XYZ file of N, CA, C and O in Angstrom:
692
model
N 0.818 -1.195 0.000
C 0.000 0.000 0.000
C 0.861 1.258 0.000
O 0.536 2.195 -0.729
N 2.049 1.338 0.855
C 2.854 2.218 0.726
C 3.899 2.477 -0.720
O 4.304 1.607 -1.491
N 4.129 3.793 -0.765
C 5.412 3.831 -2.369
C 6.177 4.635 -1.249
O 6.863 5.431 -1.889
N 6.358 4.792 -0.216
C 7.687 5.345 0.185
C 7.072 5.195 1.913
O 5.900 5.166 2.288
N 8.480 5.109 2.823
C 8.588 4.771 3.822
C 8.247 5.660 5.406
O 8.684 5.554 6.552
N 7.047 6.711 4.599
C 6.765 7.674 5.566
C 5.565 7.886 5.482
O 5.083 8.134 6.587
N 4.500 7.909 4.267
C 3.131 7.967 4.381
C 2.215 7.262 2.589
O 2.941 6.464 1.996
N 1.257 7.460 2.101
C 0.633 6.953 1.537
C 1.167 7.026 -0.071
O 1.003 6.242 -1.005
N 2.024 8.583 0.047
C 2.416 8.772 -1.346
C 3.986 8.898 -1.396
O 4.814 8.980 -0.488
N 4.129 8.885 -2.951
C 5.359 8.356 -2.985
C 6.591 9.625 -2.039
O 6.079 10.707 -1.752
N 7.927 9.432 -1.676
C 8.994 9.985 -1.059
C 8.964 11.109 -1.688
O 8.928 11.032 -2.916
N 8.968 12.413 -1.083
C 8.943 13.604 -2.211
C 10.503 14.346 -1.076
O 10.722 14.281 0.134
N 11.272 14.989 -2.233
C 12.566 15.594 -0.974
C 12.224 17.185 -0.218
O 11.318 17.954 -0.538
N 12.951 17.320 0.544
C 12.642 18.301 1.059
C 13.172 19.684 0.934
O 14.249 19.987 1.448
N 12.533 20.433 0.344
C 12.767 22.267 0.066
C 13.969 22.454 1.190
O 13.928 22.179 2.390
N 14.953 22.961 0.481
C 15.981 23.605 1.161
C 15.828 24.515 1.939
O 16.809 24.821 2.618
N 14.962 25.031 2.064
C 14.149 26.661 2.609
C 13.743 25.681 3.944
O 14.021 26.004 5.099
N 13.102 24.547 3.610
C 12.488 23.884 5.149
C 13.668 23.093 5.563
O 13.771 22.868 6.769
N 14.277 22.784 5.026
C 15.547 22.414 6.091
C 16.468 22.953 6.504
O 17.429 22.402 7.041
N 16.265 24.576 6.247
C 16.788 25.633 6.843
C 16.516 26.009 7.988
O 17.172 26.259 8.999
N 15.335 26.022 7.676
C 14.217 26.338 8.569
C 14.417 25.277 9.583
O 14.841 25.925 10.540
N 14.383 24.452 9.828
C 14.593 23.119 10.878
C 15.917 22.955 11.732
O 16.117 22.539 12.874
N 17.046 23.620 10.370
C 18.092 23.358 11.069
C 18.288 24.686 12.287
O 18.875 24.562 13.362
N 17.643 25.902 11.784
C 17.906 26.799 12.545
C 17.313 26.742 13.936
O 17.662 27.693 14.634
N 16.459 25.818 14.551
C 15.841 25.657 15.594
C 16.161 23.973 16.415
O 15.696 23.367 17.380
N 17.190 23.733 15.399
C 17.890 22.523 15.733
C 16.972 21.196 15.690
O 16.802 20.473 16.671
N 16.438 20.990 14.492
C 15.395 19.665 14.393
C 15.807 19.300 13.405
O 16.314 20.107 12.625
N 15.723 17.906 13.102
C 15.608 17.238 11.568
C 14.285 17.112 11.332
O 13.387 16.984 12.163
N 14.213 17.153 10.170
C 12.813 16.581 9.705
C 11.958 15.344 10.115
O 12.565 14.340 10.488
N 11.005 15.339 10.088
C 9.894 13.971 10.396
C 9.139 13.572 9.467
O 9.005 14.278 8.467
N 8.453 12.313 9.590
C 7.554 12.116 8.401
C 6.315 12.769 8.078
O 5.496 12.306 7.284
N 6.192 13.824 8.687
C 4.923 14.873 8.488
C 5.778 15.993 7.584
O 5.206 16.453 6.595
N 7.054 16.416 7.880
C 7.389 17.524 6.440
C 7.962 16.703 5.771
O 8.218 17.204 4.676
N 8.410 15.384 5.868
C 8.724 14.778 4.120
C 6.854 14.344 3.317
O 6.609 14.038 2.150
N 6.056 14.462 4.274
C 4.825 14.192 3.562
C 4.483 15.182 2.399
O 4.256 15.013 1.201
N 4.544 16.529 3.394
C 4.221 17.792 2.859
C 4.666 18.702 1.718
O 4.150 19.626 1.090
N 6.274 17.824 1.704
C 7.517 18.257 0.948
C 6.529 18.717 -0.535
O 6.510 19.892 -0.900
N 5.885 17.819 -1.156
C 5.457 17.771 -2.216
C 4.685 19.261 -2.327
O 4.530 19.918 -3.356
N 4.379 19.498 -1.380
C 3.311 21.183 -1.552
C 4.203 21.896 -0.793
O 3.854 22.027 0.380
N 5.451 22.495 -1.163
C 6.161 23.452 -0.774
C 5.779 24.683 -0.193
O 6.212 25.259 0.806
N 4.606 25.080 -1.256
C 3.857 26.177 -0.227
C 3.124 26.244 0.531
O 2.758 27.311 1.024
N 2.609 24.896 0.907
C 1.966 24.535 2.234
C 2.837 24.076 3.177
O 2.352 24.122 4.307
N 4.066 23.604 3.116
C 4.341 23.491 4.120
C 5.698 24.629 5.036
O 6.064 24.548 6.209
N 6.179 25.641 3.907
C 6.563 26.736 5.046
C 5.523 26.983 5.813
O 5.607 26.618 6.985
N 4.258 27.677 5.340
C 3.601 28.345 6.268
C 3.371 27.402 7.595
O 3.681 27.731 8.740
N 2.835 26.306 7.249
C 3.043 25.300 8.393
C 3.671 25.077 9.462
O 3.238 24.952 10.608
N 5.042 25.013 8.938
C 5.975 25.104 9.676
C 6.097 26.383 10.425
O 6.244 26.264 11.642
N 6.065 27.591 9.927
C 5.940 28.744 10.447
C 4.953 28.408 11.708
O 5.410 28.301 12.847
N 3.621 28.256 11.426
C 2.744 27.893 12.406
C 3.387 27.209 13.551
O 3.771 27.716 14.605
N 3.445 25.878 13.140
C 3.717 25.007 14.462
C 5.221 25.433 15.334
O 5.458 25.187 16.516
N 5.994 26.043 14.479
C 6.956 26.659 15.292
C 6.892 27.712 16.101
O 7.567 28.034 17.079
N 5.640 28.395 15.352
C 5.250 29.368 16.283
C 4.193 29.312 17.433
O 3.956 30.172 18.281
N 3.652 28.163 17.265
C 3.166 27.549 18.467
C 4.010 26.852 19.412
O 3.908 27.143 20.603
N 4.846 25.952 19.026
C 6.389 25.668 20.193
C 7.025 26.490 20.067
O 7.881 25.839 20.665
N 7.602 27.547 19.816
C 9.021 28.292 20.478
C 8.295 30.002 20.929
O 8.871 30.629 21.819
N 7.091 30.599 20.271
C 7.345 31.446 20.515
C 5.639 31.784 21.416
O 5.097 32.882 21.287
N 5.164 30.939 22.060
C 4.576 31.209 22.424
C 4.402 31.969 24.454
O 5.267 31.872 25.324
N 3.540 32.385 24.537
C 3.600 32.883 25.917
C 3.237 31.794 27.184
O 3.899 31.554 28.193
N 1.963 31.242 26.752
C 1.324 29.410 27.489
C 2.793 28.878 27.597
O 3.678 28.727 26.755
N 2.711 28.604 29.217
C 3.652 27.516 29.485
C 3.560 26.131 28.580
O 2.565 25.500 28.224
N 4.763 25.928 28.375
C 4.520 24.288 27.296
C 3.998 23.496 28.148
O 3.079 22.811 27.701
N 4.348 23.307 29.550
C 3.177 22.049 30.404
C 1.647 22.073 29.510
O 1.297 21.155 28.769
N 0.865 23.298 29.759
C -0.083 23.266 29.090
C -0.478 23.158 27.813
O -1.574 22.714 27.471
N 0.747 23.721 26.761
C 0.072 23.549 25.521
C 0.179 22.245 24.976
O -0.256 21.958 23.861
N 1.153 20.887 26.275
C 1.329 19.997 25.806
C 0.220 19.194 25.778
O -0.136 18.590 24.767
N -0.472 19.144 27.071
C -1.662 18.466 27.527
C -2.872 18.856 26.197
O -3.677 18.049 25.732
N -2.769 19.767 25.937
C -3.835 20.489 25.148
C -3.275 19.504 24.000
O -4.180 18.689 23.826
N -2.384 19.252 23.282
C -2.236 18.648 22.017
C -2.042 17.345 22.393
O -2.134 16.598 21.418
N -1.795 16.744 23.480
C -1.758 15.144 23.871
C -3.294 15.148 23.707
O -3.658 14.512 22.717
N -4.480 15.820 24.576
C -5.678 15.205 24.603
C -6.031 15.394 23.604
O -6.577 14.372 23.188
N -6.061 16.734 22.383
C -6.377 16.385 20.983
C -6.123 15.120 20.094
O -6.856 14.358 19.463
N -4.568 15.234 20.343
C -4.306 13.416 19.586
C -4.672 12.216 20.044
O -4.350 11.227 19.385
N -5.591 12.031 21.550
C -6.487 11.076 21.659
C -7.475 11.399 21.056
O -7.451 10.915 19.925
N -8.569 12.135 21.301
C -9.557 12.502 20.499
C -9.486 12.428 19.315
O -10.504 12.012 18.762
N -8.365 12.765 18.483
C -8.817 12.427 17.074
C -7.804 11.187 16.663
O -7.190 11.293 15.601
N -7.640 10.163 17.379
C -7.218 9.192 17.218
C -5.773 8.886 16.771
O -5.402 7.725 16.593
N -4.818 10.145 16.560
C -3.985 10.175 16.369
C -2.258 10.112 17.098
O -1.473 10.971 17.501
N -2.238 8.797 17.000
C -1.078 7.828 17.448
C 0.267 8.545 17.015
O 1.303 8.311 17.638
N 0.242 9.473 15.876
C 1.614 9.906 15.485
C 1.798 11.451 16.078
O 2.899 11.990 16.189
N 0.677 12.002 16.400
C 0.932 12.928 17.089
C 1.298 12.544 19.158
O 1.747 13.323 19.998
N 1.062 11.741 19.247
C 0.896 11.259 20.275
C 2.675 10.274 20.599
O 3.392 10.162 21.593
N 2.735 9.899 19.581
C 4.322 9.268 19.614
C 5.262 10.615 20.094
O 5.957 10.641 21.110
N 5.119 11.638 19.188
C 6.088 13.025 19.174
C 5.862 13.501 20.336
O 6.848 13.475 21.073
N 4.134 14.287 21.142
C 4.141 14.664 21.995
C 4.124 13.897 23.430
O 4.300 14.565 24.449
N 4.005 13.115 23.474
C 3.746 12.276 24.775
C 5.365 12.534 25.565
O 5.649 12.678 26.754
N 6.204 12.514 24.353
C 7.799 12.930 24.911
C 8.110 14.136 25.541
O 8.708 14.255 26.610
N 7.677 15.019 24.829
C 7.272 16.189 24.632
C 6.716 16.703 26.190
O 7.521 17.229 26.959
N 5.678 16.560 26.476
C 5.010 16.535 28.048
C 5.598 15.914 28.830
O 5.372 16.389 29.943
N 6.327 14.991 28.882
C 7.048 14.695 30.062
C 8.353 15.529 30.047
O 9.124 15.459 31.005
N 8.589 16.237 29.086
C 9.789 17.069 29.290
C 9.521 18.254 29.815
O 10.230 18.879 30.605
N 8.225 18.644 29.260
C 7.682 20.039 30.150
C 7.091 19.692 31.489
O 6.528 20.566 32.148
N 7.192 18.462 31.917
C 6.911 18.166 33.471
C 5.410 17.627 33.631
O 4.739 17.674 34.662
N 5.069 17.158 32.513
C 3.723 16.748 32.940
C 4.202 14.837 33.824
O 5.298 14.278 33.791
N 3.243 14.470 34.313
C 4.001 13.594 35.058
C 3.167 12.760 34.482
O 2.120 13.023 33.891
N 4.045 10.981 34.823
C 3.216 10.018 34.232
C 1.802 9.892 34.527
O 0.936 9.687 33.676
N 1.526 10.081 36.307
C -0.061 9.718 36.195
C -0.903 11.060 35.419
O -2.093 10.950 35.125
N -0.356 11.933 35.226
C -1.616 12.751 34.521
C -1.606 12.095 33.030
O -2.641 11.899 32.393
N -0.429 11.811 32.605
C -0.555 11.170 31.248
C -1.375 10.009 31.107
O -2.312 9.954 30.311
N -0.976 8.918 32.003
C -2.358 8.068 32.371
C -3.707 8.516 32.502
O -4.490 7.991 31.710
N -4.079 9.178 33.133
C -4.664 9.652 32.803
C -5.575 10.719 32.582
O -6.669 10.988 33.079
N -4.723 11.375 31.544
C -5.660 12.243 30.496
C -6.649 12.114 29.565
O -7.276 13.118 29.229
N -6.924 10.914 29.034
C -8.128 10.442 28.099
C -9.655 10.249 30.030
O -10.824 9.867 29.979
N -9.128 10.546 30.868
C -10.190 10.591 31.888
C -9.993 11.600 32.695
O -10.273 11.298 33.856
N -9.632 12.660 32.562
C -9.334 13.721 32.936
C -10.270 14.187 33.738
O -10.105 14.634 34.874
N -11.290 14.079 33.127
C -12.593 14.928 34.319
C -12.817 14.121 35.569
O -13.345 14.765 36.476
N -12.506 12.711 35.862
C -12.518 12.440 37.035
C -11.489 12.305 37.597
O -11.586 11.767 38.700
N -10.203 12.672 37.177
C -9.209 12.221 37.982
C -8.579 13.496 38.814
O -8.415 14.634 38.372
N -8.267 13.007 40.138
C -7.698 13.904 40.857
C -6.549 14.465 40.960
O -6.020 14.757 42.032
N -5.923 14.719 39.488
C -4.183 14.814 39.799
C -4.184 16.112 38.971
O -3.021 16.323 38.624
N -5.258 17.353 38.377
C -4.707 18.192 37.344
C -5.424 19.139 38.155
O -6.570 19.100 38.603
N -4.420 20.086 38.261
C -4.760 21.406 38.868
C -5.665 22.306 38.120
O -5.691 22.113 36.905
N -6.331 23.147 38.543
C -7.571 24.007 38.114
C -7.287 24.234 36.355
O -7.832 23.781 35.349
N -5.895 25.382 36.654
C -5.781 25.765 35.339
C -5.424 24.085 33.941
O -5.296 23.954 32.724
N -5.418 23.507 34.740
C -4.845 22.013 33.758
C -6.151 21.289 33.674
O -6.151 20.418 32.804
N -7.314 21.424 34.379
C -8.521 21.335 33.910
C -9.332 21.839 32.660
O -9.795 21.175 31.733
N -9.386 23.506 32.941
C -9.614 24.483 31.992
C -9.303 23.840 30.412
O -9.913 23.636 29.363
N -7.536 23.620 31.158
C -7.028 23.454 29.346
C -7.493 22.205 28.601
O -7.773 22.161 27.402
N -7.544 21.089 29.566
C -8.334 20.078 28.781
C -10.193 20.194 28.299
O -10.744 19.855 27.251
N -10.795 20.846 29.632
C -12.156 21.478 28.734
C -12.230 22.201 27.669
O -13.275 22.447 27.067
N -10.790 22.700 27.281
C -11.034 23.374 26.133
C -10.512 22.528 24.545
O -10.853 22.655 23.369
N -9.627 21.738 25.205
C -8.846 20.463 24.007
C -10.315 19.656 24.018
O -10.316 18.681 23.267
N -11.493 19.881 24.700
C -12.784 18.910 24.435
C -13.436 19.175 23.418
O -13.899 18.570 22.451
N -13.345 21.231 24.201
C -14.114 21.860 22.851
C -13.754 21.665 21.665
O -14.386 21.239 20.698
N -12.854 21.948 21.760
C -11.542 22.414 20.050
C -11.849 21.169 19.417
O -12.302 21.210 18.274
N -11.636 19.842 20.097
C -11.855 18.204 19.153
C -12.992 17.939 19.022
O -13.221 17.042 18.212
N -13.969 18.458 19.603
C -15.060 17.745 19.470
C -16.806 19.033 19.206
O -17.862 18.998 18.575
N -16.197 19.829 20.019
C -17.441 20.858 19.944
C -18.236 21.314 21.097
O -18.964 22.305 21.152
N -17.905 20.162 22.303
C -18.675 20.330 23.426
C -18.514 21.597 24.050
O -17.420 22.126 23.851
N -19.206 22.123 24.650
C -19.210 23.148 25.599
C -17.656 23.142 26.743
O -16.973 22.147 26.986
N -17.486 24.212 27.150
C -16.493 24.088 27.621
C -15.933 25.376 28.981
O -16.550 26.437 29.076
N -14.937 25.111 29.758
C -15.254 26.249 31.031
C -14.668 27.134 30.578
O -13.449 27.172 30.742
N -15.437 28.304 29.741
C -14.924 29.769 29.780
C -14.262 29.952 30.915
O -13.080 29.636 31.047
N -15.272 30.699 32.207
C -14.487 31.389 33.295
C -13.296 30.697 33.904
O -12.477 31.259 34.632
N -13.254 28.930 33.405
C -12.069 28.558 34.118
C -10.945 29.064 33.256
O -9.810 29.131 33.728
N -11.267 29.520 31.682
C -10.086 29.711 30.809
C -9.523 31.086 31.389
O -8.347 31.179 31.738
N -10.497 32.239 31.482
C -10.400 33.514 32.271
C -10.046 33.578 33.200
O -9.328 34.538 33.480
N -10.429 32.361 34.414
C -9.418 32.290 35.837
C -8.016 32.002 35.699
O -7.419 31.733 36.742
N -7.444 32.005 34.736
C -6.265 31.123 34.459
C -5.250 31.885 33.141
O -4.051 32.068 33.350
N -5.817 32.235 31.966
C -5.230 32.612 30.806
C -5.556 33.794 30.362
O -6.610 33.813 29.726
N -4.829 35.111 30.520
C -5.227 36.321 28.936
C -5.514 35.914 28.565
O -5.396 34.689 28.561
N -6.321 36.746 27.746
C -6.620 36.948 26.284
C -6.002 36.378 25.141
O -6.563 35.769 24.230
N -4.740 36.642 25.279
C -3.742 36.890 24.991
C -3.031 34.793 24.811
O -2.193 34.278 24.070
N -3.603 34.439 25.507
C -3.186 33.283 26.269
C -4.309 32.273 25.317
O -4.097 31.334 24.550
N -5.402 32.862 25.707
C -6.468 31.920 25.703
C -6.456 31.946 23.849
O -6.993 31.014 23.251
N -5.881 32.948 23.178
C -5.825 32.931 21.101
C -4.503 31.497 21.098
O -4.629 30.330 20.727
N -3.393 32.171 21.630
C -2.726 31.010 21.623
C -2.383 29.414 21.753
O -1.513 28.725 21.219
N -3.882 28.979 23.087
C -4.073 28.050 22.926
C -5.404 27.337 21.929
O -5.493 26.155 21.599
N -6.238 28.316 21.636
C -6.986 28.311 20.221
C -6.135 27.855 18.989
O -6.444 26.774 18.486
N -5.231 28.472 18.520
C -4.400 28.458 17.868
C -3.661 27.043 18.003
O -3.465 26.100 17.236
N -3.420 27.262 19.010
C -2.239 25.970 19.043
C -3.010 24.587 19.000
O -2.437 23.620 18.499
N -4.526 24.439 19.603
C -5.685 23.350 19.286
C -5.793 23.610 18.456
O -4.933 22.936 17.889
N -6.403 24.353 17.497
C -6.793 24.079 16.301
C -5.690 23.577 15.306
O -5.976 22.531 14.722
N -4.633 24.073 15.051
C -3.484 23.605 14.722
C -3.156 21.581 15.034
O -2.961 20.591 14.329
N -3.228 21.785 15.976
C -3.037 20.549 15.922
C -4.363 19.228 15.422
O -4.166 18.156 14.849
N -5.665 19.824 15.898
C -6.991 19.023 15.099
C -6.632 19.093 13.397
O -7.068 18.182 12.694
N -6.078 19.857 12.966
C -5.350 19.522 11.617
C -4.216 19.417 11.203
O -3.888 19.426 10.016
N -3.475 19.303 12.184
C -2.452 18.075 11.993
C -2.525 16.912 11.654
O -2.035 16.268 10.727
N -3.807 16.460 13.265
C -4.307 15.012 13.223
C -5.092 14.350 11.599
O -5.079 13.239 11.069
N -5.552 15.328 11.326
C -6.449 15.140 9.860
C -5.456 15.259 8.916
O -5.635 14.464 7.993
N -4.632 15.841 8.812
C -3.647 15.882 7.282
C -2.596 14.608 7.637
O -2.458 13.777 6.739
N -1.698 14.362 9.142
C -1.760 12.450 8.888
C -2.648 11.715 8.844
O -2.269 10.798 8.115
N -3.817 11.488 9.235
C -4.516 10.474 9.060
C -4.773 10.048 7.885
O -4.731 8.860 7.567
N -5.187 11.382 6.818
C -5.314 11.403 5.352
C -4.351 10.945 4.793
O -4.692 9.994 4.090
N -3.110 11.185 4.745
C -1.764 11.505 4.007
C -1.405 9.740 4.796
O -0.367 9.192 4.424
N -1.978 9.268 5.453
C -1.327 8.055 6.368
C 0.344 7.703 6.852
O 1.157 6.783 6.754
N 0.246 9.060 7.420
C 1.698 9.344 7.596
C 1.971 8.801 8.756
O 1.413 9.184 9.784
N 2.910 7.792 8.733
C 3.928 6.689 9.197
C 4.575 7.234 10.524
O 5.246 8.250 10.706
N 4.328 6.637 11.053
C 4.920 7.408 12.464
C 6.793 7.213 12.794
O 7.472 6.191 12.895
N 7.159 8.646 12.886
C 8.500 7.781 12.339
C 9.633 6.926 13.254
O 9.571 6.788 14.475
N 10.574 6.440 12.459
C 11.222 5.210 12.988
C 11.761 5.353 14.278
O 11.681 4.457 15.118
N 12.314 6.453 14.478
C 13.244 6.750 16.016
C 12.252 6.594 17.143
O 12.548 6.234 18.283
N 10.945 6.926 16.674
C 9.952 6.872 17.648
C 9.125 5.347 18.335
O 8.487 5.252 19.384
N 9.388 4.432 17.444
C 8.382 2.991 17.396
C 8.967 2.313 18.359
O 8.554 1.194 18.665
């Protein structure tokens, strides 16, 4: 089913401009920008995005991690979940909240504002209603676009691998 060793279509190489771009923030590439490689102009801006959701944002990464771990349960996505699950334990989320976060609303281990952020990774994946005033007890304005941003961003992440059936990559399995 596969023609190349990262997602559904064949190996496309990668724009010098994006591995500029990668090297300057000290990353190699993954199998989500060799997917993308093929639409060059979709995937600077992309990249722009998601970099500007990890490096330059104001949200502590504890939170914006949880926020994109519980998205990539919700939308079923295992390859976002390979990358970030690392990811959150480096910003200090601890194993039992990672346990569990797919049960978050009953479990007793996430502090107010780490509540908020998963009522809102409910909204963002799914649509449900969600605690404004806890986002306002907790986040600016300012705060609360960024983690908009940074959920929504990632609910189409999850959808452009799932589509693209992008391979979760090897260092990670």
């Amino acid at each position: 089913m596969y023609d190349s060793p990262v997602s559904r279509l064949p190996a496309a190489p990668l724009p010098a401009s994006a591995q500029a771009r990668l090297v300057a923030v000290g990353r190699g590439p993954i199998n989500l920008h060799r997917s993308l490689a093929h639409a060059p102009a979709m995937l600077a801006p992309m990249l722009d995005l998601i970099h500007a959701v990890r490096y330059e944002s104001a949200v502590a990464r504890v939170y914006r991690e949880i926020l994109i771990c519980r998205i990539a349960q919700i939308e079923g996505s295992d390859y976002e979940l390979a990358h970030h699950l690392p990811m959150a334990r480096d910003a200090g989320v601890d194993a039992r909240q990672l346990e569990q976060l797919d049960h978050w609303a009953e479990a007793d281990c996430f502090s107010a504002a780490e509540r908020a952020v998963l009522s809102y990774a409910e909204h963002l994946g799914t649509g449900v209603p969600w605690d404004a005033a806890g986002l306002d007890d907790h986040f600016s304005p300012a705060e609360q676009t960024e983690l908009t941003v940074a959920g929504a961003t990632y609910v189409a992440v999850a959808r452009i691998l799932r589509s693209l059936e992008v391979r979760i990559d090897d260092h990670l399995r």
